[in-house]
Amino acid sequence: MDTQSFMIGNMPAALYGEPSEKGFIFVHGLCGRKEEGARFAEIAAPLGWQTLAVDLPGHGGRQDDTPLVPWEAGRELRAVLDYARSMWKRVGVRAISLGAYMALTAFADEAPLDMCLLSSPLVDMERMIMDMMAASGVSEARLEKEREIPAGDQTLSWDDLCWTRAHPVHAVSPRTFILCAEGDALIPRETVETFARKACASLTLLPQGEHWLHTPDELAAMGGWETRCLKALM
């Protein structure tokens, strides 16, 4: 497959597929990297879509110290969207887990995208933070006072909580498709179902699997889902 590597600002980027008038921005999840976009590109390219994958702050080939916070990632992803729209007439987004949250907040005020494919999407960051606070025995008053508190391998941040409350996510495309595993213990089912209902999105539940879809069977199921979604646009 034709692959090009370059930079968009501070973001290492990879463009997969032959030149086209349509393409997807691929946004990986926590601990991911842009190279994960190659798997999706193998499905999208035969259907006429290019794939533009990027490394979020602190991930993959990043060499800078940009923090992984939604206001910084959002600024960078909007630059990626500008680049994509300079190449393509039709632009979609394929995002995973935390990457879905970053993409949804980044593109909230942009013109609707052509299509949005989200797997294991984090769509209620406020609840995620509040659950982490409860598990760590941290009150809002304490977090406000201390600003940042270590919680396992994560850090609770008052600024993150305030920003999240001020920027709830909503759909960025009238054609939104969601894939979740029934065994996902990280994202409560009701939060995804509520988002899907409000977005009039198509929600597909895998009968087995967890938050990180990575086993051969899970990847095969995800590939089949992606193929069906893409063919719905043809």
PDB file of C-alpha atoms in Angstrom:
ATOM      1  CA  MET A   1       0.000   0.000   0.000  1.00  0.00           C
ATOM      2  CA  ASP A   2       1.211   3.483  -0.822  1.00  0.00           C
ATOM      3  CA  THR A   3       2.393   5.116   2.449  1.00  0.00           C
ATOM      4  CA  GLN A   4       3.746   8.601   3.092  1.00  0.00           C
ATOM      5  CA  SER A   5       5.270   9.838   6.378  1.00  0.00           C
ATOM      6  CA  PHE A   6       5.445  13.537   7.265  1.00  0.00           C
ATOM      7  CA  MET A   7       4.677  16.057   9.996  1.00  0.00           C
ATOM      8  CA  ILE A   8       1.596  18.170  10.607  1.00  0.00           C
ATOM      9  CA  GLY A   9       2.887  20.696  13.122  1.00  0.00           C
ATOM     10  CA  ASN A  10       4.267  18.586  15.986  1.00  0.00           C
ATOM     11  CA  MET A  11       2.240  15.530  14.993  1.00  0.00           C
ATOM     12  CA  PRO A  12       3.983  12.695  13.121  1.00  0.00           C
ATOM     13  CA  ALA A  13       1.553  11.596  10.416  1.00  0.00           C
ATOM     14  CA  ALA A  14       1.175   8.675   8.023  1.00  0.00           C
ATOM     15  CA  LEU A  15      -0.976   8.765   4.902  1.00  0.00           C
ATOM     16  CA  TYR A  16      -2.104   5.401   3.567  1.00  0.00           C
ATOM     17  CA  GLY A  17      -3.645   4.570   0.201  1.00  0.00           C
ATOM     18  CA  GLU A  18      -3.692   5.843  -3.344  1.00  0.00           C
ATOM     19  CA  PRO A  19      -4.719   9.466  -4.017  1.00  0.00           C
ATOM     20  CA  SER A  20      -8.461   9.946  -3.610  1.00  0.00           C
ATOM     21  CA  GLU A  21     -11.085  12.621  -3.093  1.00  0.00           C
ATOM     22  CA  LYS A  22     -12.124  11.096   0.216  1.00  0.00           C
ATOM     23  CA  GLY A  23     -10.370   9.936   3.338  1.00  0.00           C
ATOM     24  CA  PHE A  24     -10.463   9.234   7.055  1.00  0.00           C
ATOM     25  CA  ILE A  25      -8.565  10.805   9.920  1.00  0.00           C
ATOM     26  CA  PHE A  26      -7.473   7.951  12.205  1.00  0.00           C
ATOM     27  CA  VAL A  27      -7.054   8.773  15.918  1.00  0.00           C
ATOM     28  CA  HIS A  28      -5.598   6.048  18.152  1.00  0.00           C
ATOM     29  CA  GLY A  29      -6.401   5.463  21.810  1.00  0.00           C
ATOM     30  CA  LEU A  30      -4.311   5.684  24.985  1.00  0.00           C
ATOM     31  CA  CYS A  31      -0.909   3.977  24.556  1.00  0.00           C
ATOM     32  CA  GLY A  32      -1.580   3.664  20.821  1.00  0.00           C
ATOM     33  CA  ARG A  33       0.250   5.039  17.797  1.00  0.00           C
ATOM     34  CA  LYS A  34      -0.439   6.162  14.247  1.00  0.00           C
ATOM     35  CA  GLU A  35       0.772   2.863  12.769  1.00  0.00           C
ATOM     36  CA  GLU A  36      -2.454   1.263  13.998  1.00  0.00           C
ATOM     37  CA  GLY A  37      -4.116   3.124  11.152  1.00  0.00           C
ATOM     38  CA  ALA A  38      -2.517   0.708   8.666  1.00  0.00           C
ATOM     39  CA  ARG A  39      -4.969  -2.045   9.647  1.00  0.00           C
ATOM     40  CA  PHE A  40      -7.951   0.217   9.005  1.00  0.00           C
ATOM     41  CA  ALA A  41      -6.372   1.463   5.772  1.00  0.00           C
ATOM     42  CA  GLU A  42      -6.218  -2.110   4.452  1.00  0.00           C
ATOM     43  CA  ILE A  43     -10.017  -2.121   4.651  1.00  0.00           C
ATOM     44  CA  ALA A  44     -10.653   1.463   3.570  1.00  0.00           C
ATOM     45  CA  ALA A  45      -8.267   1.669   0.602  1.00  0.00           C
ATOM     46  CA  PRO A  46     -10.020  -0.939  -1.593  1.00  0.00           C
ATOM     47  CA  LEU A  47     -13.235   1.027  -1.064  1.00  0.00           C
ATOM     48  CA  GLY A  48     -11.618   4.236  -2.291  1.00  0.00           C
ATOM     49  CA  TRP A  49     -10.733   5.908   1.023  1.00  0.00           C
ATOM     50  CA  GLN A  50      -7.312   7.134   2.090  1.00  0.00           C
ATOM     51  CA  THR A  51      -6.344   7.084   5.770  1.00  0.00           C
ATOM     52  CA  LEU A  52      -4.448   9.855   7.552  1.00  0.00           C
ATOM     53  CA  ALA A  53      -3.173   8.670  10.954  1.00  0.00           C
ATOM     54  CA  VAL A  54      -1.417  10.847  13.540  1.00  0.00           C
ATOM     55  CA  ASP A  55       0.328  10.447  16.893  1.00  0.00           C
ATOM     56  CA  LEU A  56      -1.377  12.168  19.821  1.00  0.00           C
ATOM     57  CA  PRO A  57       0.805  14.039  22.349  1.00  0.00           C
ATOM     58  CA  GLY A  58       3.068  11.706  24.307  1.00  0.00           C
ATOM     59  CA  HIS A  59       2.543   8.818  21.885  1.00  0.00           C
ATOM     60  CA  GLY A  60       4.298   7.079  19.013  1.00  0.00           C
ATOM     61  CA  GLY A  61       6.956   9.158  17.346  1.00  0.00           C
ATOM     62  CA  ARG A  62       6.334  12.352  19.309  1.00  0.00           C
ATOM     63  CA  GLN A  63       9.539  14.149  20.305  1.00  0.00           C
ATOM     64  CA  ASP A  64       7.995  17.203  21.965  1.00  0.00           C
ATOM     65  CA  ASP A  65       6.587  17.824  25.438  1.00  0.00           C
ATOM     66  CA  THR A  66       3.005  18.752  24.484  1.00  0.00           C
ATOM     67  CA  PRO A  67       0.731  17.409  27.234  1.00  0.00           C
ATOM     68  CA  LEU A  68      -2.061  14.954  26.456  1.00  0.00           C
ATOM     69  CA  VAL A  69      -4.949  17.239  27.390  1.00  0.00           C
ATOM     70  CA  PRO A  70      -8.042  17.831  25.247  1.00  0.00           C
ATOM     71  CA  TRP A  71      -7.437  21.531  24.603  1.00  0.00           C
ATOM     72  CA  GLU A  72      -3.921  20.839  23.237  1.00  0.00           C
ATOM     73  CA  ALA A  73      -4.860  17.681  21.347  1.00  0.00           C
ATOM     74  CA  GLY A  74      -7.928  19.476  19.995  1.00  0.00           C
ATOM     75  CA  ARG A  75      -5.858  22.323  18.613  1.00  0.00           C
ATOM     76  CA  GLU A  76      -3.588  19.849  16.839  1.00  0.00           C
ATOM     77  CA  LEU A  77      -6.439  17.696  15.522  1.00  0.00           C
ATOM     78  CA  ARG A  78      -8.147  20.762  14.040  1.00  0.00           C
ATOM     79  CA  ALA A  79      -4.928  21.421  12.111  1.00  0.00           C
ATOM     80  CA  VAL A  80      -5.097  17.829  10.881  1.00  0.00           C
ATOM     81  CA  LEU A  81      -8.698  18.388   9.808  1.00  0.00           C
ATOM     82  CA  ASP A  82      -7.690  21.524   7.908  1.00  0.00           C
ATOM     83  CA  TYR A  83      -4.995  19.510   6.147  1.00  0.00           C
ATOM     84  CA  ALA A  84      -7.444  16.705   5.348  1.00  0.00           C
ATOM     85  CA  ARG A  85      -9.995  19.115   3.918  1.00  0.00           C
ATOM     86  CA  SER A  86      -7.317  20.617   1.683  1.00  0.00           C
ATOM     87  CA  MET A  87      -6.871  17.144   0.143  1.00  0.00           C
ATOM     88  CA  TRP A  88     -10.307  15.570   0.218  1.00  0.00           C
ATOM     89  CA  LYS A  89     -13.859  16.541  -0.633  1.00  0.00           C
ATOM     90  CA  ARG A  90     -15.216  14.004   1.841  1.00  0.00           C
ATOM     91  CA  VAL A  91     -13.676  13.569   5.302  1.00  0.00           C
ATOM     92  CA  GLY A  92     -14.508  10.997   7.952  1.00  0.00           C
ATOM     93  CA  VAL A  93     -13.003  10.132  11.313  1.00  0.00           C
ATOM     94  CA  ARG A  94     -12.075   6.713  12.676  1.00  0.00           C
ATOM     95  CA  ALA A  95     -11.260   6.948  16.368  1.00  0.00           C
ATOM     96  CA  ILE A  96     -10.649   4.597  19.278  1.00  0.00           C
ATOM     97  CA  SER A  97     -11.306   4.956  23.024  1.00  0.00           C
ATOM     98  CA  LEU A  98      -9.649   8.145  24.322  1.00  0.00           C
ATOM     99  CA  GLY A  99      -8.959   9.139  20.723  1.00  0.00           C
ATOM    100  CA  ALA A 100     -12.709   9.225  20.160  1.00  0.00           C
ATOM    101  CA  TYR A 101     -13.106  11.708  23.013  1.00  0.00           C
ATOM    102  CA  MET A 102     -10.273  13.852  21.656  1.00  0.00           C
ATOM    103  CA  ALA A 103     -11.741  13.835  18.145  1.00  0.00           C
ATOM    104  CA  LEU A 104     -15.300  14.572  19.262  1.00  0.00           C
ATOM    105  CA  THR A 105     -14.217  17.551  21.355  1.00  0.00           C
ATOM    106  CA  ALA A 106     -11.757  18.796  18.709  1.00  0.00           C
ATOM    107  CA  PHE A 107     -14.317  18.764  15.895  1.00  0.00           C
ATOM    108  CA  ALA A 108     -17.327  19.902  17.917  1.00  0.00           C
ATOM    109  CA  ASP A 109     -17.547  23.315  16.249  1.00  0.00           C
ATOM    110  CA  GLU A 110     -16.475  22.230  12.764  1.00  0.00           C
ATOM    111  CA  ALA A 111     -18.737  21.556   9.812  1.00  0.00           C
ATOM    112  CA  PRO A 112     -20.175  18.027  10.109  1.00  0.00           C
ATOM    113  CA  LEU A 113     -17.873  15.257   8.958  1.00  0.00           C
ATOM    114  CA  ASP A 114     -18.966  12.781   6.322  1.00  0.00           C
ATOM    115  CA  MET A 115     -18.803   9.765   8.611  1.00  0.00           C
ATOM    116  CA  CYS A 116     -17.694   8.875  12.131  1.00  0.00           C
ATOM    117  CA  LEU A 117     -16.605   5.380  13.170  1.00  0.00           C
ATOM    118  CA  LEU A 118     -15.962   4.997  16.902  1.00  0.00           C
ATOM    119  CA  SER A 119     -14.854   1.855  18.720  1.00  0.00           C
ATOM    120  CA  SER A 120     -14.821   1.563  22.527  1.00  0.00           C
ATOM    121  CA  PRO A 121     -15.428   5.322  22.620  1.00  0.00           C
ATOM    122  CA  LEU A 122     -14.972   7.385  25.749  1.00  0.00           C
ATOM    123  CA  VAL A 123     -18.005   9.678  25.490  1.00  0.00           C
ATOM    124  CA  ASP A 124     -18.476  10.759  29.121  1.00  0.00           C
ATOM    125  CA  MET A 125     -15.139  11.997  30.451  1.00  0.00           C
ATOM    126  CA  GLU A 126     -16.748  13.692  33.456  1.00  0.00           C
ATOM    127  CA  ARG A 127     -18.143  10.383  34.673  1.00  0.00           C
ATOM    128  CA  MET A 128     -14.778   8.719  34.039  1.00  0.00           C
ATOM    129  CA  ILE A 129     -12.990  11.310  36.181  1.00  0.00           C
ATOM    130  CA  MET A 130     -15.635  11.176  38.908  1.00  0.00           C
ATOM    131  CA  ASP A 131     -15.390   7.368  39.016  1.00  0.00           C
ATOM    132  CA  MET A 132     -11.607   7.624  39.344  1.00  0.00           C
ATOM    133  CA  MET A 133     -12.011  10.159  42.139  1.00  0.00           C
ATOM    134  CA  ALA A 134     -14.448   7.908  43.985  1.00  0.00           C
ATOM    135  CA  ALA A 135     -12.159   4.899  43.609  1.00  0.00           C
ATOM    136  CA  SER A 136      -9.258   6.935  45.004  1.00  0.00           C
ATOM    137  CA  GLY A 137     -11.285   8.559  47.792  1.00  0.00           C
ATOM    138  CA  VAL A 138     -10.687  12.053  46.413  1.00  0.00           C
ATOM    139  CA  SER A 139     -13.356  14.725  46.918  1.00  0.00           C
ATOM    140  CA  GLU A 140     -14.004  17.647  44.585  1.00  0.00           C
ATOM    141  CA  ALA A 141     -13.014  20.050  47.347  1.00  0.00           C
ATOM    142  CA  ARG A 142      -9.645  18.354  47.762  1.00  0.00           C
ATOM    143  CA  LEU A 143      -9.016  18.191  44.029  1.00  0.00           C
ATOM    144  CA  GLU A 144      -9.865  21.868  43.638  1.00  0.00           C
ATOM    145  CA  LYS A 145      -7.450  22.739  46.443  1.00  0.00           C
ATOM    146  CA  GLU A 146      -4.550  20.506  45.348  1.00  0.00           C
ATOM    147  CA  ARG A 147      -5.183  20.880  41.578  1.00  0.00           C
ATOM    148  CA  GLU A 148      -3.487  17.561  40.719  1.00  0.00           C
ATOM    149  CA  ILE A 149      -3.510  14.271  42.645  1.00  0.00           C
ATOM    150  CA  PRO A 150      -1.796  11.005  41.581  1.00  0.00           C
ATOM    151  CA  ALA A 151      -4.240   8.110  41.250  1.00  0.00           C
ATOM    152  CA  GLY A 152      -2.512   4.875  40.323  1.00  0.00           C
ATOM    153  CA  ASP A 153      -0.929   5.279  36.898  1.00  0.00           C
ATOM    154  CA  GLN A 154      -3.107   8.334  36.161  1.00  0.00           C
ATOM    155  CA  THR A 155      -3.241  11.857  37.561  1.00  0.00           C
ATOM    156  CA  LEU A 156      -6.490  13.491  38.628  1.00  0.00           C
ATOM    157  CA  SER A 157      -6.603  17.110  37.475  1.00  0.00           C
ATOM    158  CA  TRP A 158      -8.969  19.882  38.528  1.00  0.00           C
ATOM    159  CA  ASP A 159      -8.373  21.688  35.224  1.00  0.00           C
ATOM    160  CA  ASP A 160      -9.298  18.533  33.300  1.00  0.00           C
ATOM    161  CA  LEU A 161     -12.524  18.122  35.267  1.00  0.00           C
ATOM    162  CA  CYS A 162     -13.548  21.757  34.769  1.00  0.00           C
ATOM    163  CA  TRP A 163     -12.744  21.692  31.046  1.00  0.00           C
ATOM    164  CA  THR A 164     -14.626  18.431  30.579  1.00  0.00           C
ATOM    165  CA  ARG A 165     -17.731  19.814  32.259  1.00  0.00           C
ATOM    166  CA  ALA A 166     -17.641  22.843  30.008  1.00  0.00           C
ATOM    167  CA  HIS A 167     -17.215  20.767  26.823  1.00  0.00           C
ATOM    168  CA  PRO A 168     -19.572  17.758  26.776  1.00  0.00           C
ATOM    169  CA  VAL A 169     -19.255  15.681  23.631  1.00  0.00           C
ATOM    170  CA  HIS A 170     -21.844  15.382  20.897  1.00  0.00           C
ATOM    171  CA  ALA A 171     -21.946  13.813  17.457  1.00  0.00           C
ATOM    172  CA  VAL A 172     -19.811  15.405  14.741  1.00  0.00           C
ATOM    173  CA  SER A 173     -21.431  13.546  11.840  1.00  0.00           C
ATOM    174  CA  PRO A 174     -25.014  12.615  10.939  1.00  0.00           C
ATOM    175  CA  ARG A 175     -23.599   9.188  10.042  1.00  0.00           C
ATOM    176  CA  THR A 176     -22.093   7.914  13.281  1.00  0.00           C
ATOM    177  CA  PHE A 177     -21.382   4.244  13.928  1.00  0.00           C
ATOM    178  CA  ILE A 178     -20.241   2.830  17.276  1.00  0.00           C
ATOM    179  CA  LEU A 179     -18.718  -0.529  18.182  1.00  0.00           C
ATOM    180  CA  CYS A 180     -18.440  -1.690  21.804  1.00  0.00           C
ATOM    181  CA  ALA A 181     -17.750  -4.997  23.496  1.00  0.00           C
ATOM    182  CA  GLU A 182     -20.303  -6.234  25.991  1.00  0.00           C
ATOM    183  CA  GLY A 183     -17.447  -6.998  28.379  1.00  0.00           C
ATOM    184  CA  ASP A 184     -16.062  -3.444  28.344  1.00  0.00           C
ATOM    185  CA  ALA A 185     -15.464  -2.708  32.052  1.00  0.00           C
ATOM    186  CA  LEU A 186     -13.971   0.736  31.451  1.00  0.00           C
ATOM    187  CA  ILE A 187     -16.894   2.450  29.730  1.00  0.00           C
ATOM    188  CA  PRO A 188     -20.362   2.011  31.275  1.00  0.00           C
ATOM    189  CA  ARG A 189     -22.839   0.669  28.742  1.00  0.00           C
ATOM    190  CA  GLU A 190     -25.458   3.282  29.575  1.00  0.00           C
ATOM    191  CA  THR A 191     -23.131   6.166  28.706  1.00  0.00           C
ATOM    192  CA  VAL A 192     -22.545   4.772  25.233  1.00  0.00           C
ATOM    193  CA  GLU A 193     -26.221   3.958  24.751  1.00  0.00           C
ATOM    194  CA  THR A 194     -27.208   7.482  25.835  1.00  0.00           C
ATOM    195  CA  PHE A 195     -24.726   9.052  23.431  1.00  0.00           C
ATOM    196  CA  ALA A 196     -25.860   6.775  20.589  1.00  0.00           C
ATOM    197  CA  ARG A 197     -29.513   7.621  21.210  1.00  0.00           C
ATOM    198  CA  LYS A 198     -28.893  11.373  21.233  1.00  0.00           C
ATOM    199  CA  ALA A 199     -26.684  11.126  18.134  1.00  0.00           C
ATOM    200  CA  CYS A 200     -29.107   8.816  16.292  1.00  0.00           C
ATOM    201  CA  ALA A 201     -26.049   6.619  15.875  1.00  0.00           C
ATOM    202  CA  SER A 202     -25.850   2.954  14.973  1.00  0.00           C
ATOM    203  CA  LEU A 203     -24.583   0.958  17.982  1.00  0.00           C
ATOM    204  CA  THR A 204     -23.109  -2.519  17.524  1.00  0.00           C
ATOM    205  CA  LEU A 205     -22.296  -4.668  20.561  1.00  0.00           C
ATOM    206  CA  LEU A 206     -19.778  -7.491  20.390  1.00  0.00           C
ATOM    207  CA  PRO A 207     -21.078 -10.403  22.482  1.00  0.00           C
ATOM    208  CA  GLN A 208     -17.563 -11.035  23.787  1.00  0.00           C
ATOM    209  CA  GLY A 209     -14.444  -8.947  24.259  1.00  0.00           C
ATOM    210  CA  GLU A 210     -13.265  -6.159  26.530  1.00  0.00           C
ATOM    211  CA  HIS A 211     -12.359  -2.486  26.149  1.00  0.00           C
ATOM    212  CA  TRP A 212      -9.163  -3.099  24.197  1.00  0.00           C
ATOM    213  CA  LEU A 213     -10.194  -4.935  21.042  1.00  0.00           C
ATOM    214  CA  HIS A 214      -7.007  -6.706  19.993  1.00  0.00           C
ATOM    215  CA  THR A 215      -7.410 -10.490  19.816  1.00  0.00           C
ATOM    216  CA  PRO A 216      -7.654 -12.123  16.366  1.00  0.00           C
ATOM    217  CA  ASP A 217     -11.383 -12.731  16.813  1.00  0.00           C
ATOM    218  CA  GLU A 218     -11.978  -9.157  18.029  1.00  0.00           C
ATOM    219  CA  LEU A 219      -9.972  -7.664  15.173  1.00  0.00           C
ATOM    220  CA  ALA A 220     -11.852  -9.819  12.677  1.00  0.00           C
ATOM    221  CA  ALA A 221     -15.180  -8.668  14.102  1.00  0.00           C
ATOM    222  CA  MET A 222     -14.027  -5.042  14.069  1.00  0.00           C
ATOM    223  CA  GLY A 223     -12.861  -5.370  10.478  1.00  0.00           C
ATOM    224  CA  GLY A 224     -16.230  -6.752   9.449  1.00  0.00           C
ATOM    225  CA  TRP A 225     -17.977  -3.862  11.211  1.00  0.00           C
ATOM    226  CA  GLU A 226     -15.730  -1.295   9.514  1.00  0.00           C
ATOM    227  CA  THR A 227     -16.371  -2.852   6.127  1.00  0.00           C
ATOM    228  CA  ARG A 228     -20.139  -2.768   6.591  1.00  0.00           C
ATOM    229  CA  CYS A 229     -20.027   0.860   7.714  1.00  0.00           C
ATOM    230  CA  LEU A 230     -17.878   1.953   4.774  1.00  0.00           C
ATOM    231  CA  LYS A 231     -20.058   0.138   2.266  1.00  0.00           C
ATOM    232  CA  ALA A 232     -23.058   1.972   3.671  1.00  0.00           C
ATOM    233  CA  LEU A 233     -21.555   5.130   2.168  1.00  0.00           C
ATOM    234  CA  MET A 234     -21.105   3.732  -1.324  1.00  0.00           C
TER     235      MET A 234
END
